[in-house]
Structures are given as C-alpha cells and as structure tokens.
Coordinates of C-alpha atoms and ligand atoms in Angstrom, one line a residue:
M1 CA 107.8 95.4 81.9
P2 CA 109.0 96.9 85.2
T3 CA 110.0 94.5 87.9
H4 CA 108.3 96.4 90.7
S5 CA 105.3 94.1 91.1
S6 CA 107.5 91.1 91.7
A7 CA 109.5 93.2 94.1
A8 CA 106.5 93.7 96.3
A9 CA 105.3 90.1 96.0
N10 CA 106.6 88.8 99.3
A11 CA 105.8 91.8 101.3
P12 CA 102.6 92.1 103.4
A13 CA 99.9 94.1 101.7
V14 CA 100.7 97.8 102.0
S15 CA 97.4 98.6 103.6
T16 CA 98.2 96.2 106.5
I17 CA 101.5 97.9 107.2
F18 CA 99.8 101.2 106.6
A19 CA 97.1 100.4 109.2
Q20 CA 99.7 99.4 111.8
D21 CA 101.7 102.6 111.2
V22 CA 98.5 104.7 111.5
L23 CA 97.6 103.0 114.7
S24 CA 101.0 103.4 116.3
G25 CA 101.1 107.1 115.3
L26 CA 97.6 108.1 116.4
K27 CA 97.7 106.3 119.7
Q28 CA 100.6 108.4 120.9
T29 CA 99.9 111.4 123.2
A30 CA 101.7 113.6 120.6
K31 CA 100.0 112.2 117.5
T32 CA 102.1 111.6 114.3
L33 CA 101.6 110.0 110.9
P34 CA 104.5 108.9 108.7
A35 CA 105.2 111.2 105.7
K36 CA 106.0 108.3 103.4
Y37 CA 102.2 107.7 103.1
F38 CA 101.7 111.1 101.4
Y39 CA 102.7 109.5 98.1
D40 CA 99.6 107.8 96.6
E41 CA 98.6 108.7 93.0
H42 CA 97.1 112.0 94.0
G43 CA 99.9 112.8 96.5
D44 CA 102.5 112.1 93.7
R45 CA 100.8 114.7 91.5
L46 CA 100.5 117.3 94.3
F47 CA 104.2 116.8 95.1
Q48 CA 105.0 117.5 91.5
D49 CA 103.0 120.7 91.8
I50 CA 104.9 121.6 94.9
M51 CA 108.2 121.0 93.2
H52 CA 107.3 123.5 90.5
M53 CA 106.1 126.3 93.0
P54 CA 108.6 129.2 92.9
A55 CA 108.6 129.3 96.8
Y56 CA 109.7 125.7 96.9
Y57 CA 113.3 126.7 96.2
L58 CA 114.7 123.1 96.8
T59 CA 113.9 121.9 93.3
G60 CA 115.5 124.8 91.5
C61 CA 118.6 124.6 93.6
E62 CA 119.3 120.9 93.1
L63 CA 118.4 121.3 89.4
E64 CA 121.0 124.1 89.1
I65 CA 123.6 121.9 90.8
F66 CA 123.0 119.1 88.3
Q67 CA 122.9 121.4 85.3
Q68 CA 126.0 123.3 86.2
Q69 CA 128.1 120.6 87.8
Q70 CA 127.1 117.3 86.1
A71 CA 130.6 116.8 84.6
A72 CA 132.3 117.5 88.0
I73 CA 129.9 115.0 89.6
L74 CA 130.7 112.3 87.1
K75 CA 134.4 113.0 87.5
A76 CA 134.2 112.7 91.2
I77 CA 132.3 109.4 90.9
G78 CA 135.5 108.4 89.2
S79 CA 134.4 104.9 88.1
P80 CA 134.0 104.0 84.4
S81 CA 131.2 101.5 85.3
F82 CA 128.7 101.4 88.2
H83 CA 125.3 100.4 89.4
L84 CA 123.3 103.6 90.1
L85 CA 120.7 103.0 92.8
E86 CA 118.3 105.9 93.7
L87 CA 116.4 105.7 97.0
G88 CA 113.1 107.6 97.0
A89 CA 113.5 108.6 93.3
G90 CA 110.0 110.2 92.9
D91 CA 109.5 111.3 89.3
G92 CA 113.2 111.6 88.7
Y93 CA 112.8 115.1 87.2
K94 CA 116.2 116.3 88.4
T95 CA 118.0 112.9 88.2
Q96 CA 117.2 112.8 84.5
V97 CA 119.7 115.7 83.9
L98 CA 122.5 113.5 85.5
L99 CA 121.4 110.4 83.7
R100 CA 121.5 112.1 80.3
H101 CA 124.9 113.5 81.0
F102 CA 126.3 110.1 82.2
L103 CA 125.0 108.4 79.1
E104 CA 126.4 111.1 76.8
A105 CA 129.8 111.0 78.5
G106 CA 129.9 107.2 77.8
A107 CA 129.7 106.0 81.4
A108 CA 128.7 102.3 81.7
F109 CA 125.9 102.1 84.3
D110 CA 122.4 100.8 84.9
Y111 CA 119.8 102.7 86.9
Q112 CA 117.6 101.3 89.6
P113 CA 115.1 103.8 91.1
V114 CA 113.5 102.6 94.3
D115 CA 110.3 104.2 95.6
I116 CA 107.4 103.3 97.9
S117 CA 105.0 104.7 95.2
E118 CA 104.6 102.2 92.4
N119 CA 102.6 104.8 90.5
V120 CA 105.5 107.2 90.3
L121 CA 107.9 104.5 89.3
I122 CA 105.6 103.5 86.4
E123 CA 105.6 107.1 85.2
L124 CA 109.3 107.5 85.6
E125 CA 110.1 104.3 83.7
Q126 CA 107.8 105.2 80.8
R127 CA 109.4 108.6 80.5
L128 CA 112.9 107.4 80.7
R129 CA 112.2 104.7 78.0
E130 CA 111.0 107.4 75.7
E131 CA 113.5 110.2 76.5
L132 CA 116.7 108.1 77.2
P133 CA 116.2 105.0 75.2
G134 CA 119.8 103.9 75.7
L135 CA 119.4 103.7 79.5
K136 CA 119.1 100.4 81.3
V137 CA 116.4 101.0 83.9
N138 CA 115.1 98.5 86.5
P139 CA 112.7 100.0 89.0
L140 CA 111.9 98.5 92.3
A141 CA 108.8 99.3 94.4
G142 CA 109.1 99.2 98.1
D143 CA 110.2 100.9 101.3
Y144 CA 113.9 101.6 100.9
F145 CA 114.6 100.7 104.5
K146 CA 113.3 97.2 103.8
V147 CA 114.8 97.0 100.3
L148 CA 118.2 97.6 101.8
H149 CA 117.7 95.4 104.8
E150 CA 116.6 92.5 102.6
G151 CA 119.4 93.1 100.0
R152 CA 116.8 93.2 97.2
Q153 CA 118.5 95.7 95.0
S154 CA 120.0 94.0 92.0
G155 CA 123.2 95.6 91.0
Q156 CA 126.6 94.0 90.5
G157 CA 130.0 95.8 90.7
S158 CA 130.6 99.2 92.2
K159 CA 127.6 101.1 93.5
V160 CA 126.7 104.7 93.5
V161 CA 123.7 105.5 95.6
L162 CA 121.6 108.7 95.1
F163 CA 119.5 110.0 98.0
L164 CA 118.4 113.4 96.6
G165 CA 115.9 116.2 97.2
A166 CA 116.5 116.4 100.9
N167 CA 114.8 113.1 101.6
I168 CA 117.2 112.6 104.5
G169 CA 115.7 115.7 106.2
N170 CA 112.4 113.8 106.7
Y171 CA 114.1 111.8 109.5
P172 CA 115.1 112.9 113.0
P173 CA 118.9 112.9 113.4
T174 CA 119.0 109.6 115.3
E175 CA 116.9 107.8 112.6
A176 CA 118.9 109.5 109.8
G177 CA 122.1 108.2 111.5
R178 CA 120.6 104.7 111.8
F179 CA 119.6 104.6 108.2
L180 CA 122.9 105.8 106.9
R181 CA 124.8 103.3 109.1
Q182 CA 122.6 100.6 107.6
L183 CA 123.4 101.9 104.1
Y184 CA 127.1 102.0 104.9
H185 CA 126.9 98.4 106.0
E186 CA 125.3 97.4 102.7
L187 CA 128.0 99.0 100.6
N188 CA 131.5 97.8 99.6
T189 CA 134.7 99.8 100.0
G190 CA 134.9 102.4 97.3
D191 CA 131.1 102.7 96.8
K192 CA 129.7 106.2 96.9
L193 CA 126.6 108.1 98.1
L194 CA 125.4 111.4 96.6
I195 CA 123.1 112.8 99.3
G196 CA 121.1 116.0 99.2
F197 CA 120.7 118.3 102.2
D198 CA 118.7 121.5 102.4
L199 CA 120.9 124.0 104.2
K200 CA 120.0 126.4 107.0
K201 CA 119.1 129.8 105.6
D202 CA 116.7 132.8 106.3
P203 CA 113.9 131.2 108.3
A204 CA 111.4 133.3 106.3
T205 CA 112.5 131.6 103.1
I206 CA 112.1 128.2 104.6
L207 CA 108.7 128.9 106.1
K208 CA 107.4 130.2 102.8
A209 CA 108.4 127.0 101.0
Y210 CA 106.0 125.0 103.1
N211 CA 103.3 127.6 103.4
D212 CA 102.2 128.6 99.9
P213 CA 99.2 130.9 99.7
E214 CA 97.7 128.7 96.9
G215 CA 97.3 125.9 99.5
I216 CA 99.1 123.2 97.5
T217 CA 101.1 122.1 100.5
A218 CA 98.0 122.1 102.7
A219 CA 96.2 119.9 100.1
F220 CA 99.3 117.6 99.9
N221 CA 99.2 117.1 103.7
L222 CA 95.4 116.8 104.0
N223 CA 95.6 114.1 101.2
L224 CA 97.1 111.8 103.9
L225 CA 93.7 111.9 105.8
K226 CA 91.9 111.4 102.5
R227 CA 94.0 108.3 101.9
I228 CA 93.3 106.9 105.4
N229 CA 89.5 107.5 104.7
R230 CA 89.8 105.6 101.4
E231 CA 92.1 102.8 102.2
L232 CA 91.4 102.2 105.9
H233 CA 87.7 103.2 105.8
A234 CA 87.9 106.2 108.2
N235 CA 85.7 109.2 108.5
F236 CA 88.1 112.2 108.8
N237 CA 86.3 115.4 107.9
L238 CA 89.0 117.3 106.0
Q239 CA 87.3 120.6 106.5
E240 CA 87.9 120.3 110.2
F241 CA 91.6 120.0 110.1
R242 CA 94.0 122.7 109.0
H243 CA 97.7 122.7 107.8
W244 CA 100.2 124.5 110.2
E245 CA 103.9 124.9 109.6
T246 CA 106.7 125.8 112.0
Y247 CA 110.4 126.3 111.7
D248 CA 112.9 126.3 114.5
P249 CA 116.1 128.0 113.3
Q250 CA 118.1 126.4 116.2
S251 CA 117.4 122.8 115.4
G252 CA 116.8 123.5 111.7
E253 CA 113.5 121.6 112.0
A254 CA 110.5 122.6 109.8
R255 CA 107.5 120.6 110.9
S256 CA 104.1 120.2 109.2
Y257 CA 101.0 119.6 111.3
L258 CA 97.4 119.0 110.7
V259 CA 95.4 120.7 113.5
S260 CA 92.0 119.6 114.6
Q261 CA 89.8 122.8 114.7
K262 CA 87.3 121.3 117.2
P263 CA 86.9 118.4 119.6
Q264 CA 86.0 115.3 117.6
H265 CA 86.1 111.6 117.3
V266 CA 87.3 109.9 114.1
F267 CA 86.5 106.2 113.5
I268 CA 88.9 104.0 111.5
R269 CA 86.9 100.9 110.5
S270 CA 90.0 98.9 109.4
L271 CA 91.4 99.3 113.0
N272 CA 87.9 99.0 114.5
R273 CA 88.9 101.9 116.7
S274 CA 88.0 105.5 117.2
F275 CA 90.4 108.3 118.1
F276 CA 89.6 111.5 120.0
F277 CA 91.1 114.8 118.9
D278 CA 90.8 117.7 121.3
A279 CA 90.2 121.2 119.9
W280 CA 93.5 122.5 118.4
E281 CA 95.3 119.1 119.0
A282 CA 97.8 118.5 116.2
I283 CA 99.1 115.5 114.3
Q284 CA 102.7 115.9 113.1
V285 CA 102.8 114.7 109.5
E286 CA 106.2 115.8 108.3
L287 CA 109.7 116.8 109.5
S288 CA 112.0 118.6 107.0
K289 CA 115.3 119.1 108.8
K290 CA 117.7 121.8 107.5
Y291 CA 121.4 121.3 108.1
S292 CA 124.6 123.4 108.3
L293 CA 127.6 122.1 106.3
H294 CA 129.2 121.4 109.6
E295 CA 126.3 119.1 110.6
V296 CA 126.5 117.4 107.2
E297 CA 130.1 116.5 107.8
A298 CA 129.4 115.4 111.4
L299 CA 126.7 113.1 110.1
A300 CA 129.1 111.6 107.5
A301 CA 131.7 111.0 110.2
A302 CA 129.2 109.5 112.6
T303 CA 128.0 107.0 110.1
G304 CA 131.4 105.9 108.8
F305 CA 131.5 107.8 105.5
Q306 CA 134.2 110.1 104.2
V307 CA 133.1 113.4 102.6
Q308 CA 134.7 113.5 99.2
E309 CA 133.2 116.7 97.8
H310 CA 130.3 119.2 98.3
F311 CA 128.4 120.5 95.3
T312 CA 126.4 123.6 96.3
D313 CA 124.1 125.9 94.3
S314 CA 125.1 129.6 93.6
R315 CA 123.1 130.8 96.7
D316 CA 124.4 128.1 99.1
F317 CA 120.8 127.0 99.7
F318 CA 121.4 123.3 99.1
V319 CA 124.2 120.8 98.9
D320 CA 124.6 117.5 97.2
S321 CA 127.4 115.9 99.1
L322 CA 129.4 113.0 97.7
W323 CA 130.4 110.5 100.4
V324 CA 132.6 107.4 100.0
K325 CA 132.9 104.2 102.0
A326 CA 136.7 104.4 102.4
Ligands
SAM1 C1 110.1 114.4 98.7 S1 109.9 113.2 97.5 C2 111.5 113.5 96.6 C3 111.6 112.7 95.3 C4 113.0 112.9 94.6 N1 114.0 112.3 95.4 C5 113.3 114.3 94.3 O1 114.2 114.8 94.8 O2 112.5 114.9 93.5 C6 110.2 111.8 98.3 C7 110.0 110.5 97.5 O3 110.5 109.4 98.3 C8 109.6 108.4 98.4 N2 109.6 107.8 99.7 C9 109.4 108.4 100.9 N3 109.7 107.5 101.9 C10 110.0 106.3 101.3 C11 110.4 105.1 101.8 N4 110.5 104.8 103.1 N5 110.8 104.1 100.9 C12 110.7 104.3 99.6 N6 110.4 105.5 99.1 C13 110.0 106.5 99.9 C14 108.2 109.0 98.1 O4 107.3 108.1 97.5 C15 108.6 110.2 97.1 O5 108.5 109.8 95.8

C-alpha cells in the first residue's frame, strides 16, 4: 500500500488550505489563483492530454534527453547508491525512462515521488509496480514546499532530487530562488539536483504550446473554476470566462489568464463571500517562465548550487541541468 494517506494525516484538510488560497488570490486587485490546484483527477487527465499534444514540445524534448543521455546522466550522478526524490512527479511518464535505465545499470536506489495530487501518485505507483517490479517505490502526497520544510521525505544516504518538466518555471524568480535555497538547506554536501528548464526560443513556438486550437489548455485552466465550484460550493459560470495566453520574450514569462467576458458576481459559499469581476477583468492562473542558459547558471549560483553539467535536447529547446551541493 502507498504511504501517501499517512503522509497527509497531520496536515489540515486540503479544502481548508484551498479555500484560504482562493480567498487570498481573489481578493487582490490583480486576481490570481495558484496553479497547483489544477491537478484534481480531471486536471491530471487533461494535463496528460496536454503532454501528448504535438505543440506542447516540452514533453518530447525532455523525453529525448532521457532516452539519448540516460547513461551520461547516471554517470554524472556518480554515486553507486542513492535516495531518488522527485518533486511534483506527476504521472512519471518521462522519469520512467531514467528509472528503467538506472535499474538495468545496477544502481542501488529507492524512488520517492512527491505530488500534491494523490490520484496521480496512485496511478504512478500502480504502473511502476507492474512495469518495473524490481523498483523500491514509496510515494508521498503533499505540497513539496511543506514536505521539505517538515523533513517528511524518508530517504537515507546520499540524495538525488528530480525537479523535472519545467515545474520551476511556475514560480516567479524570487519564489524560485527561495524554494531552491530551502532545498539546498535540506541537502547534504555531495547531494545532487536534476532540474528541468524550458529555454527561451521563438516566441511563436512558446505561445502555440499554451494555445492549442483543440482547446485542451483552455479546458485545463477552466477546470480550476470547476474545482472551486465543486469543492468550495461556488457558482462560476464557465461559459463566461475565456482562456488567454501571453508571452513576454524579454522576461521569458508565459502567463495564462481566465478572462471574465462580462461584469458579474461569483459567490463562494465555503468563504461566505462574493467576488465581483468587471468585464474583461482577468485572473492569472499560471506562470511558465522560460530561461536562458545564463539565467539557469545565475539561479544556481544565487541559491548556493554548483552547475555540474547541462543536458540539452537536439534543438536546444530544453535543459535538464545537474546541480550539486558542493
Ligand atoms: C506540470 S506537471 C509536471 C509533472 C512532471 N514533473 C512532468 O514533468 O511530467 C506538475 C506536477 O507537479 C505537481 N505539483 C504542482 N505544485 C505542487 C506542489 N506545490 N507540491 C506538490 N506537487 C505539486 C502537480 O500535481 C503536477 O503533477
């Protein structure tokens, strides 16, 4: 049995924290909602659909890196035994390529995926038990910020942390820096971090990845309002909000918004509060920051890490960068 339910046992009910986060985001003048709440059961499925859209190049790029450079990655890890901790593992579709190689190469390691979505962890664990029966897997449900802060991860010995799929891009640079400094503090000398960054490229390619004509990204973003309706008893009318994407090539920030198409009030019963949306007022729901290699290196230096090696795909669209706590 997975240990994720016990992991969540001492935490406040998710919907309580969810309600607080929704309140603090919607009462701001420039309204926001945290992207981590995209991932309920339906959101997990929609994200899997996004990952397989041709326009969403990120998946293919990171998969190519793992398929082509798995041996080089293991060599660079350089330790015969380690605890492999993955933050925001999702369905582990790409990670599985590395896990299989590590097992076949005889590395001694156990794998602990951490994710806020218990649903996706259950799926991941079932699949790994079937497809990689030799793997020791111990999932942990929760917010990775809290898991790290509370020291709830279970591994002994040297650690290798995976933070893949451009998860770091969901945080503004100051928050990303704070998170990475916290992670640095939790690690021991010699521990490593393999971290994925989506690199700056043709703005048209980036915009297309978040603006598919099939409307899968729009459905994924709107699902957040559906989740608020269901879990916090709200009355968002999804037809009256539309998905809007922007990309600023200077800051490298792609932003997803949900825009109210008319003036309207929305009541959230769990908060006993109504919120007014003016016509064309937007809620920012996701940031996906793109980096240059220079910015990646500056972030490592600013947070105490040393860059050991960059692994890029053949088009230089994406980098998995291996950092070490020296
Ligand atoms: C964009 S998906 C990427 C999944 C995976 N890393 C990949 O590359 O395919 C982000 C994943 O991180 C999880 N996540 C987002 N914020 C989180 C948080 N604060 N704590 C734990 N998991 C989080 C989500 O549930 C989701 O599964």
